[in-house]
Coordinates of C-alpha atoms and ligand atoms in Angstrom, one line a residue:
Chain A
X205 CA -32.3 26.4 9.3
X206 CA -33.1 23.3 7.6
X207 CA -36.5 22.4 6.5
X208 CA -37.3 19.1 4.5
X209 CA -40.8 18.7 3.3
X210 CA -42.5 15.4 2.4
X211 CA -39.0 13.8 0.7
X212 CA -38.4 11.1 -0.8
X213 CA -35.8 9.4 -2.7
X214 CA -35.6 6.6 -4.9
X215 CA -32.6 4.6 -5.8
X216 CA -33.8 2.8 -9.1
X217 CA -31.7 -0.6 -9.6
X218 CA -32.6 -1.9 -13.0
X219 CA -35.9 -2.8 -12.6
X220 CA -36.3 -3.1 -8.7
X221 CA -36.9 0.6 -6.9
X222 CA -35.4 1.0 -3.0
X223 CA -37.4 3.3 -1.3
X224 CA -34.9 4.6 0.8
X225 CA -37.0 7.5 1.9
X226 CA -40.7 7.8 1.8
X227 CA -42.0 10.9 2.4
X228 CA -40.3 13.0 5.1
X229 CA -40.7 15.9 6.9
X230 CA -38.8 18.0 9.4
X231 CA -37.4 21.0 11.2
X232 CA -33.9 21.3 12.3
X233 CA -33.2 24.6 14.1
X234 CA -29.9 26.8 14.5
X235 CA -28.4 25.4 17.7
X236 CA -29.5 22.1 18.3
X237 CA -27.9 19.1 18.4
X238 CA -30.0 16.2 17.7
X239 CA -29.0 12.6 16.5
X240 CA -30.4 10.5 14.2
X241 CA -30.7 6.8 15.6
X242 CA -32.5 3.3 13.3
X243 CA -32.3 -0.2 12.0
X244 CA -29.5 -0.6 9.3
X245 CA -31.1 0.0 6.4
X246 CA -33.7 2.6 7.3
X247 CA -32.7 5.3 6.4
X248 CA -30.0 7.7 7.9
X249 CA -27.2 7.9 5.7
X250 CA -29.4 9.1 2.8
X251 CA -31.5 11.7 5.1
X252 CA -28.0 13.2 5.8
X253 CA -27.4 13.3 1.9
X254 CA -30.6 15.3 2.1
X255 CA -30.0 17.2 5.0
X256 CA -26.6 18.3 3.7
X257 CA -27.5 18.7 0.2
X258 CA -24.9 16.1 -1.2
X259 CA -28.0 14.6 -3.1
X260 CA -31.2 15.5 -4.6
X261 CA -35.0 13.9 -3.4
X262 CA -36.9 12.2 -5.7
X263 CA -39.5 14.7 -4.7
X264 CA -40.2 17.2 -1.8
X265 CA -38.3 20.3 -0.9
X266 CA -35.2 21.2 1.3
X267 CA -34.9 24.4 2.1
X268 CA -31.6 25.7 3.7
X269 CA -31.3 29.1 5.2
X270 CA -34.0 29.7 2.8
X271 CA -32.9 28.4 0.0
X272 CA -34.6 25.8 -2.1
X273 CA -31.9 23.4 -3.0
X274 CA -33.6 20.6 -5.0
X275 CA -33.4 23.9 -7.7
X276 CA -29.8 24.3 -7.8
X277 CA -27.3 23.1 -10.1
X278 CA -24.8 21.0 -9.1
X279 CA -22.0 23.8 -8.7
X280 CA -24.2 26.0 -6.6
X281 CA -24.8 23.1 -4.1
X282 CA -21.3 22.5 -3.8
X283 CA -20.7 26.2 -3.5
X284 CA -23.1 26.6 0.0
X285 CA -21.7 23.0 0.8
X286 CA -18.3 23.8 1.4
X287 CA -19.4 27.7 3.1
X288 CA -22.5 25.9 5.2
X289 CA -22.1 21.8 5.9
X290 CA -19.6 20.0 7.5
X291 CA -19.6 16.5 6.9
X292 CA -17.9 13.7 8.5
X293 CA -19.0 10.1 6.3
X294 CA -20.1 7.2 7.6
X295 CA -16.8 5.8 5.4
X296 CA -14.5 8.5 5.9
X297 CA -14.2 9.2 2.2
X298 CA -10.3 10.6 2.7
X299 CA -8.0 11.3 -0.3
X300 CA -5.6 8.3 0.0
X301 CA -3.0 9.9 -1.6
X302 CA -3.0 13.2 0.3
X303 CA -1.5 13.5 4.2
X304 CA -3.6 14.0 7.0
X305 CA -3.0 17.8 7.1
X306 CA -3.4 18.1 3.1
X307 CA -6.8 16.3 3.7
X308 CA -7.6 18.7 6.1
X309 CA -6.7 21.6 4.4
X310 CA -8.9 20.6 1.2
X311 CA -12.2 22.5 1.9
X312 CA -10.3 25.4 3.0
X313 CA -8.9 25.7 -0.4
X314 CA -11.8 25.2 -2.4
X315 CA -13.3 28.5 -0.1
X316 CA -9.9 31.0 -0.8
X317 CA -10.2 32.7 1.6
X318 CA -7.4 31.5 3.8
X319 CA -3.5 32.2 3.0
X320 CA -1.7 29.0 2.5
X321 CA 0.3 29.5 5.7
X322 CA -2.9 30.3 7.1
X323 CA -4.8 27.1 6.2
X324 CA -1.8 25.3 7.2
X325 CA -1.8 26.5 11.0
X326 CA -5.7 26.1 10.9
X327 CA -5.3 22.8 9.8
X328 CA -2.4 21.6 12.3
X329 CA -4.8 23.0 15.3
X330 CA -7.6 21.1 13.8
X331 CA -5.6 18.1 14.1
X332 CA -4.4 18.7 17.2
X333 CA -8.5 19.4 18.6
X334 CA -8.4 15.3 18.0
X335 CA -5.4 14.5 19.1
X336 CA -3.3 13.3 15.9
X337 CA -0.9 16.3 15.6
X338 CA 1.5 14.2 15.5
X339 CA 0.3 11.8 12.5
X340 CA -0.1 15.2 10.5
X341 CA 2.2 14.0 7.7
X342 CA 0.7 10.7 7.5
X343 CA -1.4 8.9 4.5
X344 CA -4.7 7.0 5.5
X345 CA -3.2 3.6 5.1
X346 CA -1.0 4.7 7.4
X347 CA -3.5 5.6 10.1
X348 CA -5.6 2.9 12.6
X349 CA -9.3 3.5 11.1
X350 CA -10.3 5.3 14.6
X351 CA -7.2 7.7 13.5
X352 CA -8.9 8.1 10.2
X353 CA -11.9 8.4 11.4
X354 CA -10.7 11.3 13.8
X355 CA -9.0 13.2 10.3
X356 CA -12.4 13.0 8.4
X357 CA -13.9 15.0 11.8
X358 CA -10.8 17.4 11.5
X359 CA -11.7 18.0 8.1
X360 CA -15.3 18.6 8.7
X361 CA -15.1 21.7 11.3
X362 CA -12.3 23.0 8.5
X363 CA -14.3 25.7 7.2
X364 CA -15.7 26.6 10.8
X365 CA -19.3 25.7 9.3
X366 CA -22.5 26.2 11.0
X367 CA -23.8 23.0 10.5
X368 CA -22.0 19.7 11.3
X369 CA -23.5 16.5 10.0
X370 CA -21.6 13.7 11.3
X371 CA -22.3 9.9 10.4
X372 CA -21.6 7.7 13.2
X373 CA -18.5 10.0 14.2
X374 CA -17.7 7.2 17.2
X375 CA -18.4 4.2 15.6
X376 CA -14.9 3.7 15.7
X377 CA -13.8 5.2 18.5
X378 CA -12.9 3.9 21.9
X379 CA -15.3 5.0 24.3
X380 CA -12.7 7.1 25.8
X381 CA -11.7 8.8 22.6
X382 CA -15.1 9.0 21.5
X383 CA -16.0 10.8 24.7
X384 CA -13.3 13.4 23.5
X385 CA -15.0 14.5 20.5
X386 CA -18.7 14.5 21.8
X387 CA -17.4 17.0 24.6
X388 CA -15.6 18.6 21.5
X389 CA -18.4 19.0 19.7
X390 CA -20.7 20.0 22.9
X391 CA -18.4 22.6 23.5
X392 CA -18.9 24.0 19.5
X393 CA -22.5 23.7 20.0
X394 CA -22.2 26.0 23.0
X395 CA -19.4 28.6 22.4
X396 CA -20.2 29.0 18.3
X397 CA -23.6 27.7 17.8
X398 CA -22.6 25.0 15.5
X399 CA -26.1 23.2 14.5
X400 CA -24.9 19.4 14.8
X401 CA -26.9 16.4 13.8
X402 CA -25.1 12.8 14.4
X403 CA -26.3 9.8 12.9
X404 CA -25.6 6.9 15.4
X405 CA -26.1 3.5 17.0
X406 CA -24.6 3.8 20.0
X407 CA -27.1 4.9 23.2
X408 CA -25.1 6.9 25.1
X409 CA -24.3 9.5 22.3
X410 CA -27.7 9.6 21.4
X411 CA -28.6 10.1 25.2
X412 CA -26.2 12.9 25.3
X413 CA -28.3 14.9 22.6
X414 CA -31.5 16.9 23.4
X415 CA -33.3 15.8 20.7
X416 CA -33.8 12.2 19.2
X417 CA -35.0 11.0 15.5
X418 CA -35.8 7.7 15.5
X419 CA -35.9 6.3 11.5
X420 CA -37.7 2.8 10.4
X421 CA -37.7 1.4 6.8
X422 CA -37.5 5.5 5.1
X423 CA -40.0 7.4 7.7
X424 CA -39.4 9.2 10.7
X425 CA -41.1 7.1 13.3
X426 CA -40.1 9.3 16.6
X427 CA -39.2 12.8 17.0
X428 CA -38.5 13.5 20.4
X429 CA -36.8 14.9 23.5
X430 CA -37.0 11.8 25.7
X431 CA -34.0 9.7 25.4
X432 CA -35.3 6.7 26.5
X433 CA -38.5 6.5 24.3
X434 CA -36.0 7.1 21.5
X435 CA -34.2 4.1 22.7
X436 CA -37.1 1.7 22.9
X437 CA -38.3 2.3 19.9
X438 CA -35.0 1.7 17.8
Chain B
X230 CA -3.9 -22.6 17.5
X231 CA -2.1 -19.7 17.4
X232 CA 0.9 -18.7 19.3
X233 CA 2.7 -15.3 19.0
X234 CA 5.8 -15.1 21.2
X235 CA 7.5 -11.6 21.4
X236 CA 6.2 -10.2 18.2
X237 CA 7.3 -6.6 17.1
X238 CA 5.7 -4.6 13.9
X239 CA 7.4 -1.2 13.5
X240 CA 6.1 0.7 10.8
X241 CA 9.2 2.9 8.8
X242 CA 7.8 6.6 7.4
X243 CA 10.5 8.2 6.3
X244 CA 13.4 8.3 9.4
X245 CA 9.8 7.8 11.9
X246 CA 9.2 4.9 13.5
X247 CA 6.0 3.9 14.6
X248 CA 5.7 1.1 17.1
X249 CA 2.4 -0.8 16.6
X250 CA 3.3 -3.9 18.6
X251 CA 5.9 -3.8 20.7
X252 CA 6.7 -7.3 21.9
X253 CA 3.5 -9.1 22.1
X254 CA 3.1 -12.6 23.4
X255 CA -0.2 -15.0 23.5
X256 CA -2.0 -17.9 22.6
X257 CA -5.5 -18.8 20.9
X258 CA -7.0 -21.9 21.8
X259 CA -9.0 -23.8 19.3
X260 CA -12.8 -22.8 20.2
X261 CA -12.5 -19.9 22.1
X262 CA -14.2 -16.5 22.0
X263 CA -11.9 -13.7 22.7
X264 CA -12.3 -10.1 22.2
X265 CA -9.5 -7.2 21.9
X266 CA -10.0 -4.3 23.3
X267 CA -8.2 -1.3 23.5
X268 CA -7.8 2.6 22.7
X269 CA -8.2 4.1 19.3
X270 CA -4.4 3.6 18.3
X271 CA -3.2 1.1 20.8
X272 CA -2.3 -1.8 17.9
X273 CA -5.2 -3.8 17.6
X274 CA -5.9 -4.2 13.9
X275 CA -2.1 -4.6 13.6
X276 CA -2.4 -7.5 15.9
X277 CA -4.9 -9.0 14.0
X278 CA -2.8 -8.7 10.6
X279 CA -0.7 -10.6 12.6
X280 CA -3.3 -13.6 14.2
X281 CA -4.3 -13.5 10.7
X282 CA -0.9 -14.2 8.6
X283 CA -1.8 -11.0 6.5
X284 CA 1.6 -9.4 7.5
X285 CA 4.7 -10.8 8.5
X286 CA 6.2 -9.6 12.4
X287 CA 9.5 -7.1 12.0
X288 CA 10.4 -9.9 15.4
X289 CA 8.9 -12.7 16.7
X290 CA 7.3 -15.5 15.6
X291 CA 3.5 -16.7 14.9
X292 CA 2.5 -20.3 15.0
X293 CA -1.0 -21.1 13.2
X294 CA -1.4 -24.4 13.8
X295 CA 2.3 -25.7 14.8
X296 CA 3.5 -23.5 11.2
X297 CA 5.7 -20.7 11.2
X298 CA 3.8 -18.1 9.5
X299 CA 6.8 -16.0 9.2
X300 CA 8.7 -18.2 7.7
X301 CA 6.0 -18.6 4.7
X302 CA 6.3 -16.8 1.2
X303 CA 3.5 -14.6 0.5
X304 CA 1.8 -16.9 -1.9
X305 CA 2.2 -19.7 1.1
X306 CA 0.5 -17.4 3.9
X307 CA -2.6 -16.7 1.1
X308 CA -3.2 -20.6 0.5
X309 CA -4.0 -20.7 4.6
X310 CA -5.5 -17.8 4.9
X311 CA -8.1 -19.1 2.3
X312 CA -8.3 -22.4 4.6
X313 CA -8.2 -21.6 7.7
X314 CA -9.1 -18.0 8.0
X315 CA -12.2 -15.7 7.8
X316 CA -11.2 -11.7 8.2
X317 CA -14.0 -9.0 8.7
X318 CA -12.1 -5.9 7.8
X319 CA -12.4 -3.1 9.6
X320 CA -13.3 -0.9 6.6
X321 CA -15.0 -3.9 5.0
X322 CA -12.6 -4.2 1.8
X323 CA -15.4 -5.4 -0.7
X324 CA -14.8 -5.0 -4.2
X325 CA -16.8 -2.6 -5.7
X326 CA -17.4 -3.7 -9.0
X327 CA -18.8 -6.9 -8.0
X328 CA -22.2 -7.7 -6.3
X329 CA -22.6 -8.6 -3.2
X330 CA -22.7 -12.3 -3.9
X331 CA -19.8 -12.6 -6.0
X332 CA -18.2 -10.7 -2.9
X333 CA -19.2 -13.9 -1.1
X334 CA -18.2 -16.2 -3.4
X335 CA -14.8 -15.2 -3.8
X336 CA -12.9 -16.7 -1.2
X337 CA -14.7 -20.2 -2.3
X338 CA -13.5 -19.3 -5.7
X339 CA -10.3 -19.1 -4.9
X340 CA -10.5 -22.8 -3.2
X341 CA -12.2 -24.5 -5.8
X342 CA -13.9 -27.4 -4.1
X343 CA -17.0 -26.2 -5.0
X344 CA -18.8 -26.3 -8.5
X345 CA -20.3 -22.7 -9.6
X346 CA -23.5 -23.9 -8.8
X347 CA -22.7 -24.8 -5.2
X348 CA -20.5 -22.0 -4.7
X349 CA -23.9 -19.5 -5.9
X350 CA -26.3 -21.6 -3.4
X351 CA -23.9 -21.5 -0.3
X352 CA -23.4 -17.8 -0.6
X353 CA -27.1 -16.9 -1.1
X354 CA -27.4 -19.4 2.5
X355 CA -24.5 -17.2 3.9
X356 CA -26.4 -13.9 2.7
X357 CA -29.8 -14.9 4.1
X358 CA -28.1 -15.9 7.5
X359 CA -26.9 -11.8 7.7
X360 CA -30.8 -10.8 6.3
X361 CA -29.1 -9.9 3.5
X362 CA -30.6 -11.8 0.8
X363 CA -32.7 -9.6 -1.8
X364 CA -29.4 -7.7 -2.0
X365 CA -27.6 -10.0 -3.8
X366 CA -27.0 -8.3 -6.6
X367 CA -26.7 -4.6 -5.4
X368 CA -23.1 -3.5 -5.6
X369 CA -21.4 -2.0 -2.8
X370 CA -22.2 1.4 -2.9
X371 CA -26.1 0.7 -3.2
X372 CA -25.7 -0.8 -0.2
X373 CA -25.9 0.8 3.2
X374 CA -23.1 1.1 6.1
X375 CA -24.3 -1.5 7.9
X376 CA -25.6 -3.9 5.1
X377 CA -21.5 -3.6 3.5
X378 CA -20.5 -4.5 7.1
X379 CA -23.1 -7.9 6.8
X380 CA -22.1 -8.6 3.5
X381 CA -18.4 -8.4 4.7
X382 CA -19.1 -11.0 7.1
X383 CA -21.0 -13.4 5.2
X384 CA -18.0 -13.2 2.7
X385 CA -15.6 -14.4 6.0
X386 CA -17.8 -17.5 6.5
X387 CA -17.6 -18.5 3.1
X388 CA -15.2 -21.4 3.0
X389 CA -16.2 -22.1 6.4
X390 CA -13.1 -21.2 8.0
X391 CA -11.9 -22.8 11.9
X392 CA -11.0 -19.8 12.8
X393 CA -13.0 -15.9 12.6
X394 CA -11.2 -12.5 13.0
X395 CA -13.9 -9.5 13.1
X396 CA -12.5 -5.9 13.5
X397 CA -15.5 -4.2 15.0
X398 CA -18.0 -6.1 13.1
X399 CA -20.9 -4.4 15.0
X400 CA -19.6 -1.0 14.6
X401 CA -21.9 0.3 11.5
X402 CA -24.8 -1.8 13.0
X403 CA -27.9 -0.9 15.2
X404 CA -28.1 -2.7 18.6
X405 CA -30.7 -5.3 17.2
X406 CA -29.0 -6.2 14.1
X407 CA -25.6 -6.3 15.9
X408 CA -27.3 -8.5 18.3
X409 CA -28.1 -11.1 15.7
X410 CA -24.5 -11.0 14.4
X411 CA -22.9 -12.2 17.8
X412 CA -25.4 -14.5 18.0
X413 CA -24.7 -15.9 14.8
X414 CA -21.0 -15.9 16.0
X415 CA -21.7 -17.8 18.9
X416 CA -23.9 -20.4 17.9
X417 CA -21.7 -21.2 15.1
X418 CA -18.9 -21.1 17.7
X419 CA -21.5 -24.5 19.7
X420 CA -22.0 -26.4 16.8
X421 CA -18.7 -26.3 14.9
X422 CA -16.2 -24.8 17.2
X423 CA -15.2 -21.9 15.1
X424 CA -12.8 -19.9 17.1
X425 CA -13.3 -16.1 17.5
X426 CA -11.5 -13.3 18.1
X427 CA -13.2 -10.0 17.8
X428 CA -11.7 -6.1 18.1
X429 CA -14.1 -4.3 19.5
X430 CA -15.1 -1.1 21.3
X431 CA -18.1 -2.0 22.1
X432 CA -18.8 -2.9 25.9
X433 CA -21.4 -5.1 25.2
X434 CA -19.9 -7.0 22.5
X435 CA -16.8 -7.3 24.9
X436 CA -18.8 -8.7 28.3
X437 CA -20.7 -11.6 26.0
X438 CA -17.3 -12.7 24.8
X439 CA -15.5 -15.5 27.6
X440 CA -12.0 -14.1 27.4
X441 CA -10.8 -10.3 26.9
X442 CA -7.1 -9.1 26.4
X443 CA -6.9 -5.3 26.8
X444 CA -4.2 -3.6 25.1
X445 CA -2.6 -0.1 25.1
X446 CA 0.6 1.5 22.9
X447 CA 1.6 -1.6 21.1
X448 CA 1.6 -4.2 24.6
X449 CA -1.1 -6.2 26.6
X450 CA -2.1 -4.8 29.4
X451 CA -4.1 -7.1 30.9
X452 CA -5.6 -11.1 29.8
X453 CA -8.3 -11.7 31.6
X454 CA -11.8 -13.1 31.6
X455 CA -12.7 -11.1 34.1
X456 CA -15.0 -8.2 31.6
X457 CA -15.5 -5.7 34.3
X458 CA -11.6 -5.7 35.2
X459 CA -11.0 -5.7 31.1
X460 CA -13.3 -3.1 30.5
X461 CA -12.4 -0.4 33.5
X462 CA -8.6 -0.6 31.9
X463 CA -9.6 0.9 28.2
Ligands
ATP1193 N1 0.6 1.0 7.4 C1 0.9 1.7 8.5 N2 2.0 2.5 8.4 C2 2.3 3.3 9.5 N3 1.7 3.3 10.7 C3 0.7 2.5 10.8 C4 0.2 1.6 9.7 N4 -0.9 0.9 10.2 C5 -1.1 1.3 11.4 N5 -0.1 2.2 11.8 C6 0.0 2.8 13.2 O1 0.2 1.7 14.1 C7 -0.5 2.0 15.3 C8 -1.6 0.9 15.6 O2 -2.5 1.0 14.6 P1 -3.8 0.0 14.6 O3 -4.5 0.2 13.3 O4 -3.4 -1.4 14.9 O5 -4.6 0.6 15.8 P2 -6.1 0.1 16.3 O6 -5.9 -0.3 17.7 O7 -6.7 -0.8 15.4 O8 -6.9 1.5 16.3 P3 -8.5 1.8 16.0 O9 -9.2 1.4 17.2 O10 -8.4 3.3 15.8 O11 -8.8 1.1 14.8 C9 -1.2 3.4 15.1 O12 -0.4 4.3 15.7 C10 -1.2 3.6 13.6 O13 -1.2 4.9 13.2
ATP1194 N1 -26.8 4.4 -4.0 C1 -27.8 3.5 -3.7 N2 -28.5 2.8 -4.6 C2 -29.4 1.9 -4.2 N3 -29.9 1.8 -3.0 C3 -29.3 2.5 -2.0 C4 -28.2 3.4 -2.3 N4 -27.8 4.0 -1.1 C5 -28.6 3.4 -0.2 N5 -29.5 2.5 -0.7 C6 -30.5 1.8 0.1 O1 -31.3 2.7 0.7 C7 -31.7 2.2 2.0 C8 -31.2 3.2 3.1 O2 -29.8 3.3 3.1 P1 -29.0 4.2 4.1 O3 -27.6 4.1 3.7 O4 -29.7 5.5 4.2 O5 -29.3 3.4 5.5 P2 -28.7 3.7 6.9 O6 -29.9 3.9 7.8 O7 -27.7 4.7 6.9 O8 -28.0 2.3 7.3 P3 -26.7 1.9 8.2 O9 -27.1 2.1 9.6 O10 -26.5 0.5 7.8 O11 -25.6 2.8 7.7 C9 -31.0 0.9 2.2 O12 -32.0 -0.1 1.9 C10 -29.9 0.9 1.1 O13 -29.6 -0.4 0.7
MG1195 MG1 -25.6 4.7 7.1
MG1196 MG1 -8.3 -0.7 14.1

């Protein structure tokens, strides 16, 4: 479903280069759910710009479904973005001055295939999957940042994508709430198939996935199914 | 330190109300490390607007040091925030424009005790103590999740504040690196008695702190430094 071969990407700062990846390579198959777990720093947040073609490698290929994307213009990216990827940001990245339902309801309208009224009940039971029904008419500065948080999931899973990539989705989350939307997004995995990979630093979600990534400093140090050697070797 | 006694914050939307404290009482005694725990929702950034004079109580009143707070102008409550109070936002709040130094420096900027020369030395020393210092001069959004969380904290240490309020200041970082953060906190909470108070949902972070008060729908539940009891109520 997703195939990245030997990418790497290189933020250039003046004179200094980051090497934020160095030359990566992997397989991510329809169906699984596998998280992505590292220092700060190492890596994750740009592989998911990678894995979700929000950015292009410095070199390498990522193919998805197929496609080369590294050879598309910026337009056709964004096109099999808004059909293909779900993305919750490790920031959120809502539209301060839209509600929590218009935010929602944004990739929806970007995809036209959806009446208004439509979009609006999709939205509404979207909100209500995380529990913030009732915050549907409120701004992001008006929302605690686990509220937000729970919107920008909302928002992902808008466009019923097959892929979810989701950037420390809990991190801000009571355990308790946080617990909701892995069992949310279990239950995805197994009734639709969504392909879900989660970037995160807390054990027990990456425990709860069958299959482990374990970055240092740009490279994939550990792919595996066994939690705990994941774990270790953070 | 500080004393809140019966403190309300009702947000107005519109003819909505929301109740984000609803009569809070508690004290904060110079030195301690306390952490605040709670569900996603339950109040407890709102109660740290409040322990940190950055919003004034619809009832109640909060005493920082035997002074009213909410008797204060605006302009008042920002000359002792400067003095006497370091804040790690929960969404960081750094400016984007500026490097991650000058994020640093600008609390001390603000004081102006120290020369420009001083002010540059002590927060390269605060950006070293967070491993942070070859980044000095990357803005913001070169930097990743968790190095924005670091840079936020060495910024709350810059005037070298009595007393430290973190929201989730671990929550973008791996276990290591959010490992060396509390141990910053605590050693710095030995040798100079800086006084803590950290939101957290972390269960970890919350059993290494000596006090935890648990709270749910605007009230505290329970003010305890018993962690086990603490953490079973989330
Ligand atoms: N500016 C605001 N306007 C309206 N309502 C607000 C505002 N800020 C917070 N609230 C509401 O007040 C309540 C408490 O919010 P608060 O941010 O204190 O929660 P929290 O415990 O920090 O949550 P989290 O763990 O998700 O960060 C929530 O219901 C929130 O939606
Ligand atoms: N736009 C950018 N320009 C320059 N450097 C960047 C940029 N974005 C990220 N980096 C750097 O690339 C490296 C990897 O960053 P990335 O955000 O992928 O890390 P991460 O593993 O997600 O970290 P965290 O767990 O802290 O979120 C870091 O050293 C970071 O400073
Ligand atoms: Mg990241
Ligand atoms: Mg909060």
């Amino acid at each position: 479903l997703i195939d990245l071969k030997n990418v790497t990407k290189v933020y250039q700062l003046g004179d200094v280069e980051v090497h934020a990846l160095r030359g990566v390579s992997l397989q991510i198959h329809a169906g699984e759910i596998v998280s992505l777990v590292g220092p700060s720093g190492s890596g994750k947040s740009t592989m998911m710009n990678m894995l979700g073609c929000l950015d292009r490698p410095t070199a390498g290929s990522c193919l998805l479904d197929g496609v080369a994307i590294e050879k598309l213009s910026a337009d056709e990216r964004a096109a099999i973005r808004n059909r293909k990827i779900g993305f919750v940001f490790q920031s959120f990245n809502l539209l301060s001055r839209t509600s929590a339902l218009e935010n929602v309801e944004l990739p929806m309208m970007y995809s036209q295939k959806l009446t208004a009224k439509q979009r609006r009940k999709r939205a509404e039971d979207l909100l209500e999957l995380v529990d913030l029904k009732d915050r549907h008419d409120h701004f992001p500065s008006q929302l605690s940042g686990g509220q937000q948080q729970r919107v920008a999931i909302a928002r992902a899973l808008a466009n019923d994508p097959p892929i979810l990539l989701a950037d420390e989705p809990t991190g801000n989350l009571d355990s308790k709430t946080g617990g909701d939307v892995l069992r949310l997004f279990h239950r995805l995995n197994r009734e639709k198939g969504l392909t879900i990979i989660i970037v995160t630093h807390d054990h027990h979600v990456a425990r709860a996935t069958r299959r482990q990534i374990v970055m240092r400093d740009g490279q994939v140090l550990i792919d595996t199914t066994d939690a705990e050697e994941a774990i270790r070797a953070i």
